[in-house]
Tab-separated table of C-alpha atoms in Angstrom:
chain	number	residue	atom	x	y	z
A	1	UNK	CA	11.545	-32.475	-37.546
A	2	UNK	CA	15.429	-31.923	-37.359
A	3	UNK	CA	17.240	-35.630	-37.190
A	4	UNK	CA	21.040	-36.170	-37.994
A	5	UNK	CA	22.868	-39.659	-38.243
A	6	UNK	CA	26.617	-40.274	-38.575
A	7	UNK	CA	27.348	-42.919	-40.647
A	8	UNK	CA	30.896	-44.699	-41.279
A	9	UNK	CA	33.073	-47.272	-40.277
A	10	UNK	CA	33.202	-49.020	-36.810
A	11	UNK	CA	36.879	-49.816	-37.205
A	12	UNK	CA	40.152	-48.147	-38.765
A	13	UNK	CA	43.666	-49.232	-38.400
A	14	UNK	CA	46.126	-46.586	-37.684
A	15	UNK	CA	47.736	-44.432	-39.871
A	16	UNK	CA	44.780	-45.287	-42.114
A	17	UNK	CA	41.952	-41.881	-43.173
A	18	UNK	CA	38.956	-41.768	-41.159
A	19	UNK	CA	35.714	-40.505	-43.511
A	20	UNK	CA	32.327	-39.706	-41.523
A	21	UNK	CA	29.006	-38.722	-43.348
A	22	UNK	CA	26.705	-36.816	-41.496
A	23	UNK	CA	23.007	-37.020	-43.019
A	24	UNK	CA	20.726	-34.671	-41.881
A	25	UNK	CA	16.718	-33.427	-42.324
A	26	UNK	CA	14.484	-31.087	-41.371
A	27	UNK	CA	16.604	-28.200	-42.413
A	28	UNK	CA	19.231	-26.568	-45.431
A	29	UNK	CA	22.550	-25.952	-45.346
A	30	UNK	CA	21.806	-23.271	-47.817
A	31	UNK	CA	19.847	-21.434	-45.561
A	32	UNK	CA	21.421	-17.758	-44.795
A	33	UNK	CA	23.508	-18.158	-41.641
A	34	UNK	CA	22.961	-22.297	-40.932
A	35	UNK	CA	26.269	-23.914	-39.602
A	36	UNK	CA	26.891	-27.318	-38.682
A	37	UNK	CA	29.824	-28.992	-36.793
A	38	UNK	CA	32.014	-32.143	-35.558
A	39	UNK	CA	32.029	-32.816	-32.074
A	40	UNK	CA	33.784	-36.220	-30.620
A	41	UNK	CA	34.135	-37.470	-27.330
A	42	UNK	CA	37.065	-40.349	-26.232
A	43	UNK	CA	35.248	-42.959	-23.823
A	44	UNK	CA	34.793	-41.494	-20.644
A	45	UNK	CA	36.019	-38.481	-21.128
A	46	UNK	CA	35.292	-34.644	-22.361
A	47	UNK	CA	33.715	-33.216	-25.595
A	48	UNK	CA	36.322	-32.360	-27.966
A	49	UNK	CA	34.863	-29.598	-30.976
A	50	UNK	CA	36.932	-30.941	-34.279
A	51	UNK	CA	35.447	-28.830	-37.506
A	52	UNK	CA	32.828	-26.179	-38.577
A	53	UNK	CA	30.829	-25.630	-41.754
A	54	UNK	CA	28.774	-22.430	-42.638
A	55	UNK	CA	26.281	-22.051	-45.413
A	56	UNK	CA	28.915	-20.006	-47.392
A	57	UNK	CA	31.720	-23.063	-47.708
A	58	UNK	CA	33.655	-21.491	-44.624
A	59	UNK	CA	35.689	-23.921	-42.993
A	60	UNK	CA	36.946	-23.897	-39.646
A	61	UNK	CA	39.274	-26.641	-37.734
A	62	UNK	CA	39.936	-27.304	-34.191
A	63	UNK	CA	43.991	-25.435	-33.885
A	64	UNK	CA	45.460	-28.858	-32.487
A	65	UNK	CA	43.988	-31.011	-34.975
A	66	UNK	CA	43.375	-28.840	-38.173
A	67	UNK	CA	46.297	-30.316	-40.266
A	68	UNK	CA	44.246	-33.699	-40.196
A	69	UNK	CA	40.951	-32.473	-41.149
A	70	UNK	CA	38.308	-31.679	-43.450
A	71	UNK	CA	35.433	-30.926	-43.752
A	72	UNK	CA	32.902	-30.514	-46.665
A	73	UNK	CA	29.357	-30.640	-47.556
A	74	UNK	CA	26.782	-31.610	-50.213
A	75	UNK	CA	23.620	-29.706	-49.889
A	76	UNK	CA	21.913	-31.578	-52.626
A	77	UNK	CA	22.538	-34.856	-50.312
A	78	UNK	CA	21.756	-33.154	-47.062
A	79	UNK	CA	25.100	-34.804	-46.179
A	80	UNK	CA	28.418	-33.082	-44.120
A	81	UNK	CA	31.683	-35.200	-44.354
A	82	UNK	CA	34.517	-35.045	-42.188
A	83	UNK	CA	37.953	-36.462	-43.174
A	84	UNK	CA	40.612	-36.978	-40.620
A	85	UNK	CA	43.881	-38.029	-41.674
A	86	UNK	CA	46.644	-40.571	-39.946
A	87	UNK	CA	44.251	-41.949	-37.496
A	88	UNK	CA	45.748	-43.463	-34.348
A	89	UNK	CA	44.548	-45.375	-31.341
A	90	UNK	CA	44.068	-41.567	-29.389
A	91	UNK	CA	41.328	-40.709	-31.863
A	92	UNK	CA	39.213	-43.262	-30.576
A	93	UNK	CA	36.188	-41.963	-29.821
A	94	UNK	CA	32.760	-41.353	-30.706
A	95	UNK	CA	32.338	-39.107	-33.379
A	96	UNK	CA	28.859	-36.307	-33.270
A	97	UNK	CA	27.504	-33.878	-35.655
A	98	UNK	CA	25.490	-31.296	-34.357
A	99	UNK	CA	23.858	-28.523	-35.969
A	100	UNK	CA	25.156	-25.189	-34.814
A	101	UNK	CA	22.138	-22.619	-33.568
A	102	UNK	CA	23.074	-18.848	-34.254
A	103	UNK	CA	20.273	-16.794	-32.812
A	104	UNK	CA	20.393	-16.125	-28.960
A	105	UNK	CA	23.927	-17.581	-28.899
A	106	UNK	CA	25.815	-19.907	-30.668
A	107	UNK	CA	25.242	-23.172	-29.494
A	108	UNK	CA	24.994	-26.988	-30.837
A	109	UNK	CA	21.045	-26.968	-30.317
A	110	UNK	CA	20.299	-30.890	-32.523
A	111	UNK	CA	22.892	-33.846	-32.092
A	112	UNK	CA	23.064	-37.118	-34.223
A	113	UNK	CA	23.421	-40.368	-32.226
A	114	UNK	CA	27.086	-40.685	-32.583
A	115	UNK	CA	29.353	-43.081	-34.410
A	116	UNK	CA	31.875	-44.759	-31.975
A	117	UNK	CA	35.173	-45.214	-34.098
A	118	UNK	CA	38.033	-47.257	-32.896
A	119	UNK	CA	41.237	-47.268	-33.895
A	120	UNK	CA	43.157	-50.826	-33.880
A	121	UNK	CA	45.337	-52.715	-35.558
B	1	UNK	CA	41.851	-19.684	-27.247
B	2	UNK	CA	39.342	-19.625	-24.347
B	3	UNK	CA	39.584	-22.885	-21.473
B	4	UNK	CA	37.035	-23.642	-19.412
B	5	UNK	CA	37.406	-25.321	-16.373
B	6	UNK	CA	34.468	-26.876	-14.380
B	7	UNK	CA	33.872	-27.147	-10.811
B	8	UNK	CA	33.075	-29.761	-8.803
B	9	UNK	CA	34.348	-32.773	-10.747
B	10	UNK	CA	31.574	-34.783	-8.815
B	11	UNK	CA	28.512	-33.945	-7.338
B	12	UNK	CA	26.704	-36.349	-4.795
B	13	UNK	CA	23.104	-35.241	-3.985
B	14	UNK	CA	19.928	-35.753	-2.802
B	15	UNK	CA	16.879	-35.847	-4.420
B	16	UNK	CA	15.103	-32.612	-3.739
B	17	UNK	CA	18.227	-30.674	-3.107
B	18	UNK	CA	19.959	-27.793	-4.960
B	19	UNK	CA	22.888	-28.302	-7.647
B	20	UNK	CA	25.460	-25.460	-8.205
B	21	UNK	CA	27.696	-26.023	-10.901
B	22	UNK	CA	30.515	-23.530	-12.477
B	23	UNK	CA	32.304	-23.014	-15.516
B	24	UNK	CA	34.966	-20.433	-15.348
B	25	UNK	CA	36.495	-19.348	-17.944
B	26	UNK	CA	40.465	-18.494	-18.717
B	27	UNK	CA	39.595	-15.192	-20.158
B	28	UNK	CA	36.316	-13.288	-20.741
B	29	UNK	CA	33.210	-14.932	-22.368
B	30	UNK	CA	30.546	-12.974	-24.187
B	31	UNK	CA	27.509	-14.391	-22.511
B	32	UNK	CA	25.783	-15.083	-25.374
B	33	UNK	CA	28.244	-17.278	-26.490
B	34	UNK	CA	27.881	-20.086	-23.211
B	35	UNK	CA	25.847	-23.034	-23.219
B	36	UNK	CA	25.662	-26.309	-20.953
B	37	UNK	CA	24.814	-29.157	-21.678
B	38	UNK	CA	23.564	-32.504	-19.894
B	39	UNK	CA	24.361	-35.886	-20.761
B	40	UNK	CA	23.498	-39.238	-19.516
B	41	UNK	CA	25.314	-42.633	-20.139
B	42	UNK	CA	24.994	-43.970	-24.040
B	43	UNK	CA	23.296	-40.556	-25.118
B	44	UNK	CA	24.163	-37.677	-26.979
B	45	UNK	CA	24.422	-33.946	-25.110
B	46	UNK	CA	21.351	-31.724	-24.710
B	47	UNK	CA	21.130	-28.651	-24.932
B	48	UNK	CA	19.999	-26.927	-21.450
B	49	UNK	CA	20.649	-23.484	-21.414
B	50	UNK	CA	22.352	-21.022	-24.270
B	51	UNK	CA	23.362	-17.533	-23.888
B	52	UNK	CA	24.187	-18.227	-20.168
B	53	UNK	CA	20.826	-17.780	-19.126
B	54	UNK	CA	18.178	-18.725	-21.503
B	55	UNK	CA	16.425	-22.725	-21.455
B	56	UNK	CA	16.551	-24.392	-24.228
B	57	UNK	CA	13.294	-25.851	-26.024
B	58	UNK	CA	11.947	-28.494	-23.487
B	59	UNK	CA	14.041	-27.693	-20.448
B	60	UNK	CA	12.046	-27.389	-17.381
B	61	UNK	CA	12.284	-24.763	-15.163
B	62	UNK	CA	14.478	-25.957	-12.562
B	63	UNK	CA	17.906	-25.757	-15.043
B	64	UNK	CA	18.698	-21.984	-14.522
B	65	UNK	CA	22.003	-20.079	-15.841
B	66	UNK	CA	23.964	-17.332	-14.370
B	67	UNK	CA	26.870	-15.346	-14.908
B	68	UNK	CA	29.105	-13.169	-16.390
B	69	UNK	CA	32.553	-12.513	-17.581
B	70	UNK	CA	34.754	-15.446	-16.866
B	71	UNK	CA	31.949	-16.921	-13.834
B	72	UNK	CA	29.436	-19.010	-15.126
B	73	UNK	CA	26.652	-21.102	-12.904
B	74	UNK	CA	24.432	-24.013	-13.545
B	75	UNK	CA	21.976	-23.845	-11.075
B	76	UNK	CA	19.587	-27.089	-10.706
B	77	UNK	CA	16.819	-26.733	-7.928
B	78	UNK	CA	14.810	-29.924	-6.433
B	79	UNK	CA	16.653	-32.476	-7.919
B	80	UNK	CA	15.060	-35.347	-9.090
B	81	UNK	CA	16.688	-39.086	-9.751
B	82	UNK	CA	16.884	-38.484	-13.472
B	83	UNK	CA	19.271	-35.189	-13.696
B	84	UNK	CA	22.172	-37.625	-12.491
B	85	UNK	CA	24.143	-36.995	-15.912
B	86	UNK	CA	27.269	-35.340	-16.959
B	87	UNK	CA	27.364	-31.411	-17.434
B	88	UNK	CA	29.159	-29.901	-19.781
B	89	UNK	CA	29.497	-25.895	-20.392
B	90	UNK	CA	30.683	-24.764	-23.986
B	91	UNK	CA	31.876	-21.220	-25.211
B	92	UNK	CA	32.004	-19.681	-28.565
B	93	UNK	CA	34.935	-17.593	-29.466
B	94	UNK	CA	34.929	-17.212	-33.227
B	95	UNK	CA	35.680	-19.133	-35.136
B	96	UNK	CA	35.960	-21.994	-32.499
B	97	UNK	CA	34.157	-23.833	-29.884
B	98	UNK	CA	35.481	-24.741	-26.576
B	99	UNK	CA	34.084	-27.575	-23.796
B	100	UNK	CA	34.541	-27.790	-20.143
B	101	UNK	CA	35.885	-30.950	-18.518
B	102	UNK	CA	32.498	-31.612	-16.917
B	103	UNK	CA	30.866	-31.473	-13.792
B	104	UNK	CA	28.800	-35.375	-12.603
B	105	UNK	CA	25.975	-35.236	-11.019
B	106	UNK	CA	24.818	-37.747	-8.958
B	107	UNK	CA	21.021	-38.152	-7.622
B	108	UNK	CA	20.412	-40.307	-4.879
């Protein structure tokens, strides 16, 4: 059984660094080809895809936001961490990961529950 | 990089009635690279449909994808009360993902 959960904080002030752990079962990031990602989603509004991770320590960022992030994993910890840099009250939103299915398409085919992060001074 | 845009914003039905949705996209897709979505208030997206036409595990046969190119459809026949939810389509274009705005439905 595939589950994901976001953990992190609640609240960050602005200009302050944003870190979300993704912990995750059922599966290995070590597994040829397995890819995992950062979704988020302001309130009421549209998906936004932030960061990808591939088996092989490839990295790939969103082009509007990819000087204020990273991401990194730790397969002995089942665990995917984003970073996001110089948070401000625009980047409030709730934060996914989602694993990223490569066969038949690529496609974010398990979700966590979502962290909702807002940013307040 | 690749921006969808999603037609109708909102979507007022009955239940029993048909759904058409559409992504288009601002250049061409590879079909096997677009997925939708659904999701309802305080939940995280599904996964309906990936490679434009193929259901996802547990999606009943009623969600059907279509399309080609830069046209993409969501089809949902005989609506029932419970597909009211957001719909969002989602290309690949490596190394990056793209979403639609989203298409609501409403069922009532």
């Amino acid at each position: 059984q595939v589950t994901l959960k976001e953990s992190g904080p609640a609240l960050v002030k602005p200009t302050q660094t944003l870190t979300l752990t993704c912990t995750f079962s059922g599966f290995s990031l070590n597994i040829d080809k397995m890819r995992m990602s950062w979704v988020r989603q302001p309130p009421g509004k549209a998906l936004e895809w932030l960061a990808r991770i591939d088996w092989d320590d490839d990295k790939f960022y969103s082009t509007s936001l990819k000087t204020r992030l990273t991401i990194s994993k730790d397969t002995s910890k089942s665990q995917v961490v984003l970073t996001m840099t110089n948070m401000d009250p625009v980047d409030t939103a709730t934060y996914y990961c989602a694993r990223i299915r490569y066969t038949g398409g690529y496609y974010f085919d398990y979700w966590g529950q979502g962290i909702l992060v807002t940013v307040s001074s | 990089e690749t921006v969808l845009t999603q037609s109708p914003g909102t979507l007022s039905l009955s239940p029993g009635e048909r759904a058409t949705l559409s992504c288009r996209a601002s250049q061409s897709v590879d079909s096997n690279y677009l997925a939708w979505y659904q999701q309802k208030p305080g939940q995280a997206p599904r996964p309906l449909i990936y490679g434009a036409s193929n259901r996802a595990t547990g999606i009943p046969d009623r969600f059907g994808g279509s399309g080609s190119g830069t046209d993409f459809t969501l089809t949902i026949s005989r609506l029932e009360p419970e597909d009211s939810a957001v719909y969002y389509c989602q290309q690949y274009g490596a190394p990056v993902f793209t979403f639609g705005p989203g298409t609501k439905v409403d069922v009532k």
